[in-house]
Amino acid sequence: MRVVVAEDGDLIRAGLLALLEGFEDVEVVGVAADLPGLLAAVEAHAPDVVLTDVRMPPGHGDEGIRAARTLRRSHPDLGVLVLTQYADAQYALDLVDDGSDGRGYLLKERVGDAAQLVESLRTVAAGGSVVDETVVEMLVSAGRKRPGSPLSRLTPRELEVLGLVAGGLSNQAIAEQLVVTDRAVEKHVSSVLTKLELPQDTQTHRRVAAALVYLSEIGAPSRAATPGPRR
């Protein structure tokens, strides 16, 4: 697995490199400290996956997220794992706004578990999705503790619909696959969003948030059940 690492902090970058060197199947082929350097490293080294910080030069804003969007267009099969100290649900939503396949969002505190980090890289490189459990909790929290899994609130049909949503299908595509009406799918999606008690935001972001919940608890949907990647 060929990896490009983008991190502007010298100590953190050195720590990541030392950690990844401990895995025989991982090869760091490029290193960058800013957004232009990251994009250049991808062009020069053709990695399987990028491990990047969210905030780095030149603006120390959302460079890692913007890099993921750019790479979605220029290198659609390239995985991007964002590693950050910010438990920011909006960053996670923005990361997967154009599709959750091959995208991951983890907090830097997970670096203490080298095996988890590398497994997350493998998952994202293979086209799967990884979302930090802390961020998922932020997305589904309604100001109170929830007993059990939030998915347990859903009916079998709602869970099936949510799985297809997480796979990137539109309501029309879901209706065609389940042989039901578009209106029936709309009702199921609306019920799912209500039962998961997602933050009141745009319909698009609530839909992505629901997909994040599913991906965190169930894992990436089967590719056989979805059409081609949304690219």
mmCIF file of C-alpha atoms in Angstrom:
data_model
loop_
_atom_site.group_PDB
_atom_site.id
_atom_site.type_symbol
_atom_site.label_atom_id
_atom_site.label_comp_id
_atom_site.label_asym_id
_atom_site.label_seq_id
_atom_site.Cartn_x
_atom_site.Cartn_y
_atom_site.Cartn_z
ATOM 1 C CA MET A 1 0.000 0.000 0.000
ATOM 2 C CA ARG A 2 1.576 3.239 -1.204
ATOM 3 C CA VAL A 3 0.903 6.233 1.043
ATOM 4 C CA VAL A 4 1.429 9.984 0.784
ATOM 5 C CA VAL A 5 1.505 11.747 4.170
ATOM 6 C CA ALA A 6 0.553 15.433 4.448
ATOM 7 C CA GLU A 7 1.180 17.046 7.844
ATOM 8 C CA ASP A 8 2.724 20.443 8.572
ATOM 9 C CA GLY A 9 3.711 19.670 12.163
ATOM 10 C CA ASP A 10 7.274 18.363 12.197
ATOM 11 C CA LEU A 11 6.894 16.197 15.300
ATOM 12 C CA ILE A 12 3.556 14.718 14.297
ATOM 13 C CA ARG A 13 4.789 14.047 10.770
ATOM 14 C CA ALA A 14 7.898 12.301 12.087
ATOM 15 C CA GLY A 15 5.746 10.228 14.422
ATOM 16 C CA LEU A 16 3.432 9.157 11.616
ATOM 17 C CA LEU A 17 6.342 8.156 9.418
ATOM 18 C CA ALA A 18 7.917 6.135 12.213
ATOM 19 C CA LEU A 19 4.590 4.430 12.908
ATOM 20 C CA LEU A 20 3.954 3.498 9.278
ATOM 21 C CA GLU A 21 7.472 2.162 8.842
ATOM 22 C CA GLY A 22 6.567 -0.586 11.306
ATOM 23 C CA PHE A 23 4.241 -2.232 8.765
ATOM 24 C CA GLU A 24 5.851 -4.226 5.969
ATOM 25 C CA ASP A 25 2.971 -3.755 3.555
ATOM 26 C CA VAL A 26 2.998 0.050 3.913
ATOM 27 C CA GLU A 27 5.323 2.221 1.834
ATOM 28 C CA VAL A 28 5.410 5.991 2.337
ATOM 29 C CA VAL A 29 6.170 7.277 -1.154
ATOM 30 C CA GLY A 30 5.730 10.996 -0.546
ATOM 31 C CA VAL A 31 5.583 13.588 2.213
ATOM 32 C CA ALA A 32 4.075 17.084 2.143
ATOM 33 C CA ALA A 33 3.640 19.975 4.569
ATOM 34 C CA ASP A 34 1.038 22.023 2.672
ATOM 35 C CA LEU A 35 -1.791 21.717 0.165
ATOM 36 C CA PRO A 36 0.235 22.397 -2.999
ATOM 37 C CA GLY A 37 2.874 19.917 -1.836
ATOM 38 C CA LEU A 38 0.216 17.277 -1.221
ATOM 39 C CA LEU A 39 -1.275 17.599 -4.688
ATOM 40 C CA ALA A 40 2.196 17.582 -6.257
ATOM 41 C CA ALA A 41 3.179 14.459 -4.294
ATOM 42 C CA VAL A 42 0.094 12.624 -5.533
ATOM 43 C CA GLU A 43 0.933 13.502 -9.135
ATOM 44 C CA ALA A 44 4.554 12.456 -8.704
ATOM 45 C CA HIS A 45 4.116 9.201 -6.786
ATOM 46 C CA ALA A 46 0.665 7.750 -7.679
ATOM 47 C CA PRO A 47 -0.174 6.517 -4.153
ATOM 48 C CA ASP A 48 -3.030 4.206 -3.172
ATOM 49 C CA VAL A 49 -4.104 6.435 -0.299
ATOM 50 C CA VAL A 50 -3.411 9.857 1.209
ATOM 51 C CA LEU A 51 -3.116 10.461 4.954
ATOM 52 C CA THR A 52 -3.637 14.169 5.534
ATOM 53 C CA ASP A 53 -4.291 16.724 8.226
ATOM 54 C CA VAL A 54 -7.320 19.013 7.907
ATOM 55 C CA ARG A 55 -5.592 22.323 8.596
ATOM 56 C CA MET A 56 -2.246 23.124 7.018
ATOM 57 C CA PRO A 57 -0.619 25.866 4.921
ATOM 58 C CA PRO A 58 -1.274 28.011 3.110
ATOM 59 C CA GLY A 59 -4.459 29.002 4.940
ATOM 60 C CA HIS A 60 -4.638 26.674 7.962
ATOM 61 C CA GLY A 61 -8.330 26.230 7.227
ATOM 62 C CA ASP A 62 -9.831 23.152 5.583
ATOM 63 C CA GLU A 63 -7.022 22.305 3.164
ATOM 64 C CA GLY A 64 -7.300 18.558 3.800
ATOM 65 C CA ILE A 65 -10.994 18.574 2.915
ATOM 66 C CA ARG A 66 -10.379 20.665 -0.197
ATOM 67 C CA ALA A 67 -7.607 18.309 -1.233
ATOM 68 C CA ALA A 68 -10.016 15.365 -0.933
ATOM 69 C CA ARG A 69 -12.513 17.129 -3.198
ATOM 70 C CA THR A 70 -9.859 17.978 -5.766
ATOM 71 C CA LEU A 71 -8.536 14.432 -5.751
ATOM 72 C CA ARG A 72 -12.053 13.029 -6.158
ATOM 73 C CA ARG A 73 -12.107 14.717 -9.556
ATOM 74 C CA SER A 74 -8.510 14.172 -10.645
ATOM 75 C CA HIS A 75 -7.859 10.738 -9.063
ATOM 76 C CA PRO A 76 -11.290 9.149 -8.425
ATOM 77 C CA ASP A 77 -9.872 5.823 -7.218
ATOM 78 C CA LEU A 78 -7.503 7.388 -4.664
ATOM 79 C CA GLY A 79 -8.419 6.963 -1.000
ATOM 80 C CA VAL A 80 -8.107 9.895 1.408
ATOM 81 C CA LEU A 81 -7.952 9.484 5.202
ATOM 82 C CA VAL A 82 -8.187 12.752 7.109
ATOM 83 C CA LEU A 83 -6.472 12.643 10.485
ATOM 84 C CA THR A 84 -7.271 15.621 12.700
ATOM 85 C CA GLN A 85 -7.384 16.899 16.242
ATOM 86 C CA TYR A 86 -10.737 18.549 15.570
ATOM 87 C CA ALA A 87 -13.865 16.554 16.426
ATOM 88 C CA ASP A 88 -15.806 18.687 13.971
ATOM 89 C CA ALA A 89 -18.898 17.057 12.506
ATOM 90 C CA GLN A 90 -19.088 19.640 9.731
ATOM 91 C CA TYR A 91 -15.627 18.695 8.483
ATOM 92 C CA ALA A 92 -16.748 15.076 8.284
ATOM 93 C CA LEU A 93 -19.919 16.018 6.423
ATOM 94 C CA ASP A 94 -17.961 18.167 3.979
ATOM 95 C CA LEU A 95 -15.494 15.335 3.409
ATOM 96 C CA VAL A 96 -18.157 12.919 2.184
ATOM 97 C CA ASP A 97 -20.484 15.430 0.570
ATOM 98 C CA ASP A 98 -19.464 14.170 -2.888
ATOM 99 C CA GLY A 99 -19.477 10.511 -1.891
ATOM 100 C CA SER A 100 -18.324 8.453 1.092
ATOM 101 C CA ASP A 101 -16.437 5.782 -0.861
ATOM 102 C CA GLY A 102 -12.692 5.925 -0.302
ATOM 103 C CA ARG A 103 -12.949 8.551 2.429
ATOM 104 C CA GLY A 104 -12.164 8.458 6.139
ATOM 105 C CA TYR A 105 -12.125 10.879 9.073
ATOM 106 C CA LEU A 106 -10.234 9.980 12.262
ATOM 107 C CA LEU A 107 -9.108 11.941 15.300
ATOM 108 C CA LYS A 108 -5.375 12.148 15.955
ATOM 109 C CA GLU A 109 -5.876 10.526 19.329
ATOM 110 C CA ARG A 110 -6.343 7.265 17.377
ATOM 111 C CA VAL A 111 -2.673 7.421 16.355
ATOM 112 C CA GLY A 112 -1.914 5.696 19.647
ATOM 113 C CA ASP A 113 -3.409 2.571 18.105
ATOM 114 C CA ALA A 114 -1.122 1.941 15.140
ATOM 115 C CA ALA A 115 -3.016 -1.142 13.997
ATOM 116 C CA GLN A 116 -6.318 0.780 13.897
ATOM 117 C CA LEU A 117 -4.767 3.594 11.886
ATOM 118 C CA VAL A 118 -3.233 1.265 9.319
ATOM 119 C CA GLU A 119 -6.408 -0.798 9.065
ATOM 120 C CA SER A 120 -8.303 2.441 8.419
ATOM 121 C CA LEU A 121 -5.836 3.292 5.661
ATOM 122 C CA ARG A 122 -6.369 -0.139 4.105
ATOM 123 C CA THR A 123 -10.149 0.262 4.262
ATOM 124 C CA VAL A 124 -10.098 3.669 2.613
ATOM 125 C CA ALA A 125 -7.553 2.565 -0.005
ATOM 126 C CA ALA A 126 -9.920 -0.275 -0.941
ATOM 127 C CA GLY A 127 -12.799 2.163 -1.456
ATOM 128 C CA GLY A 128 -14.435 1.783 1.948
ATOM 129 C CA SER A 129 -15.332 4.442 4.497
ATOM 130 C CA VAL A 130 -14.163 5.129 8.046
ATOM 131 C CA VAL A 131 -15.685 7.658 10.436
ATOM 132 C CA ASP A 132 -14.441 8.357 13.948
ATOM 133 C CA GLU A 133 -16.951 7.198 16.530
ATOM 134 C CA THR A 134 -16.650 10.520 18.382
ATOM 135 C CA VAL A 135 -17.804 12.413 15.305
ATOM 136 C CA VAL A 136 -20.676 9.999 14.779
ATOM 137 C CA GLU A 137 -21.785 10.576 18.359
ATOM 138 C CA MET A 138 -21.797 14.310 17.693
ATOM 139 C CA LEU A 139 -23.966 13.785 14.644
ATOM 140 C CA VAL A 140 -26.575 11.583 16.258
ATOM 141 C CA SER A 141 -26.648 13.039 19.760
ATOM 142 C CA ALA A 142 -29.947 14.737 20.565
ATOM 143 C CA GLY A 143 -28.764 16.100 23.867
ATOM 144 C CA ARG A 144 -29.288 12.888 25.779
ATOM 145 C CA LYS A 145 -27.719 9.454 26.038
ATOM 146 C CA ARG A 146 -29.149 6.828 23.773
ATOM 147 C CA PRO A 147 -29.642 3.195 24.830
ATOM 148 C CA GLY A 148 -28.187 0.813 22.305
ATOM 149 C CA SER A 149 -27.514 1.434 18.669
ATOM 150 C CA PRO A 150 -29.400 4.266 16.953
ATOM 151 C CA LEU A 151 -30.032 1.872 14.090
ATOM 152 C CA SER A 152 -32.159 -0.287 16.396
ATOM 153 C CA ARG A 153 -34.894 2.339 16.086
ATOM 154 C CA LEU A 154 -35.343 1.592 12.411
ATOM 155 C CA THR A 155 -37.633 -0.960 10.826
ATOM 156 C CA PRO A 156 -36.010 -3.609 8.598
ATOM 157 C CA ARG A 157 -37.184 -1.734 5.500
ATOM 158 C CA GLU A 158 -35.856 1.591 6.806
ATOM 159 C CA LEU A 159 -32.509 -0.019 7.554
ATOM 160 C CA GLU A 160 -32.428 -1.432 4.032
ATOM 161 C CA VAL A 161 -33.168 2.008 2.582
ATOM 162 C CA LEU A 162 -30.502 3.613 4.754
ATOM 163 C CA GLY A 163 -27.955 1.072 3.546
ATOM 164 C CA LEU A 164 -28.719 2.064 -0.035
ATOM 165 C CA VAL A 165 -28.486 5.755 0.871
ATOM 166 C CA ALA A 166 -25.052 5.076 2.363
ATOM 167 C CA GLY A 167 -24.117 3.392 -0.891
ATOM 168 C CA GLY A 168 -24.720 6.667 -2.706
ATOM 169 C CA LEU A 169 -28.031 5.818 -4.393
ATOM 170 C CA SER A 170 -30.596 8.483 -5.168
ATOM 171 C CA ASN A 171 -34.220 8.068 -4.111
ATOM 172 C CA GLN A 172 -35.131 7.131 -7.684
ATOM 173 C CA ALA A 173 -32.397 4.469 -7.841
ATOM 174 C CA ILE A 174 -33.504 3.063 -4.484
ATOM 175 C CA ALA A 175 -37.110 2.903 -5.688
ATOM 176 C CA GLU A 176 -36.049 1.015 -8.805
ATOM 177 C CA GLN A 177 -33.979 -1.477 -6.820
ATOM 178 C CA LEU A 178 -36.685 -2.124 -4.213
ATOM 179 C CA VAL A 179 -39.500 -2.006 -6.795
ATOM 180 C CA VAL A 180 -41.452 0.639 -4.909
ATOM 181 C CA THR A 181 -42.557 4.177 -5.710
ATOM 182 C CA ASP A 182 -40.360 7.243 -5.319
ATOM 183 C CA ARG A 183 -42.887 8.550 -2.802
ATOM 184 C CA ALA A 184 -42.498 5.421 -0.668
ATOM 185 C CA VAL A 185 -38.729 5.918 -0.586
ATOM 186 C CA GLU A 186 -39.157 9.567 0.366
ATOM 187 C CA LYS A 187 -41.322 8.529 3.312
ATOM 188 C CA HIS A 188 -38.772 5.943 4.461
ATOM 189 C CA VAL A 189 -35.876 8.415 4.217
ATOM 190 C CA SER A 190 -37.849 11.058 6.115
ATOM 191 C CA SER A 191 -38.661 8.530 8.843
ATOM 192 C CA VAL A 192 -34.999 7.489 9.100
ATOM 193 C CA LEU A 193 -33.830 11.088 9.526
ATOM 194 C CA THR A 194 -36.451 11.668 12.208
ATOM 195 C CA LYS A 195 -35.706 8.485 14.160
ATOM 196 C CA LEU A 196 -31.935 9.094 14.149
ATOM 197 C CA GLU A 197 -32.554 12.580 15.601
ATOM 198 C CA LEU A 198 -30.007 14.160 13.310
ATOM 199 C CA PRO A 199 -29.120 17.856 13.577
ATOM 200 C CA GLN A 200 -31.574 20.171 11.866
ATOM 201 C CA ASP A 201 -29.617 21.179 8.787
ATOM 202 C CA THR A 202 -30.091 21.017 5.058
ATOM 203 C CA GLN A 203 -31.706 17.844 3.723
ATOM 204 C CA THR A 204 -28.460 16.979 1.920
ATOM 205 C CA HIS A 205 -26.341 17.188 5.053
ATOM 206 C CA ARG A 206 -28.864 15.255 7.135
ATOM 207 C CA ARG A 207 -28.844 12.542 4.473
ATOM 208 C CA VAL A 208 -25.038 12.360 4.554
ATOM 209 C CA ALA A 209 -25.087 12.301 8.348
ATOM 210 C CA ALA A 210 -27.462 9.338 8.264
ATOM 211 C CA ALA A 211 -25.093 7.576 5.894
ATOM 212 C CA LEU A 212 -22.233 8.225 8.314
ATOM 213 C CA VAL A 213 -24.174 6.586 11.122
ATOM 214 C CA TYR A 214 -24.769 3.528 8.964
ATOM 215 C CA LEU A 215 -21.161 3.310 7.796
ATOM 216 C CA SER A 216 -19.850 3.617 11.341
ATOM 217 C CA GLU A 217 -22.043 0.833 12.716
ATOM 218 C CA ILE A 218 -22.419 -1.511 9.749
ATOM 219 C CA GLY A 219 -19.471 -0.751 7.485
ATOM 220 C CA ALA A 220 -19.364 0.054 3.795
ATOM 221 C CA PRO A 221 -22.350 -1.248 1.825
ATOM 222 C CA SER A 222 -21.755 -4.134 -0.561
ATOM 223 C CA ARG A 223 -20.515 -2.907 -3.914
ATOM 224 C CA ALA A 224 -22.720 -5.498 -5.591
ATOM 225 C CA ALA A 225 -25.781 -3.692 -4.254
ATOM 226 C CA THR A 226 -24.806 -0.291 -5.631
ATOM 227 C CA PRO A 227 -24.230 1.264 -9.032
ATOM 228 C CA GLY A 228 -20.889 2.686 -10.086
ATOM 229 C CA PRO A 229 -19.136 5.117 -7.723
ATOM 230 C CA ARG A 230 -20.525 8.640 -7.653
ATOM 231 C CA ARG A 231 -17.779 10.373 -9.591
#
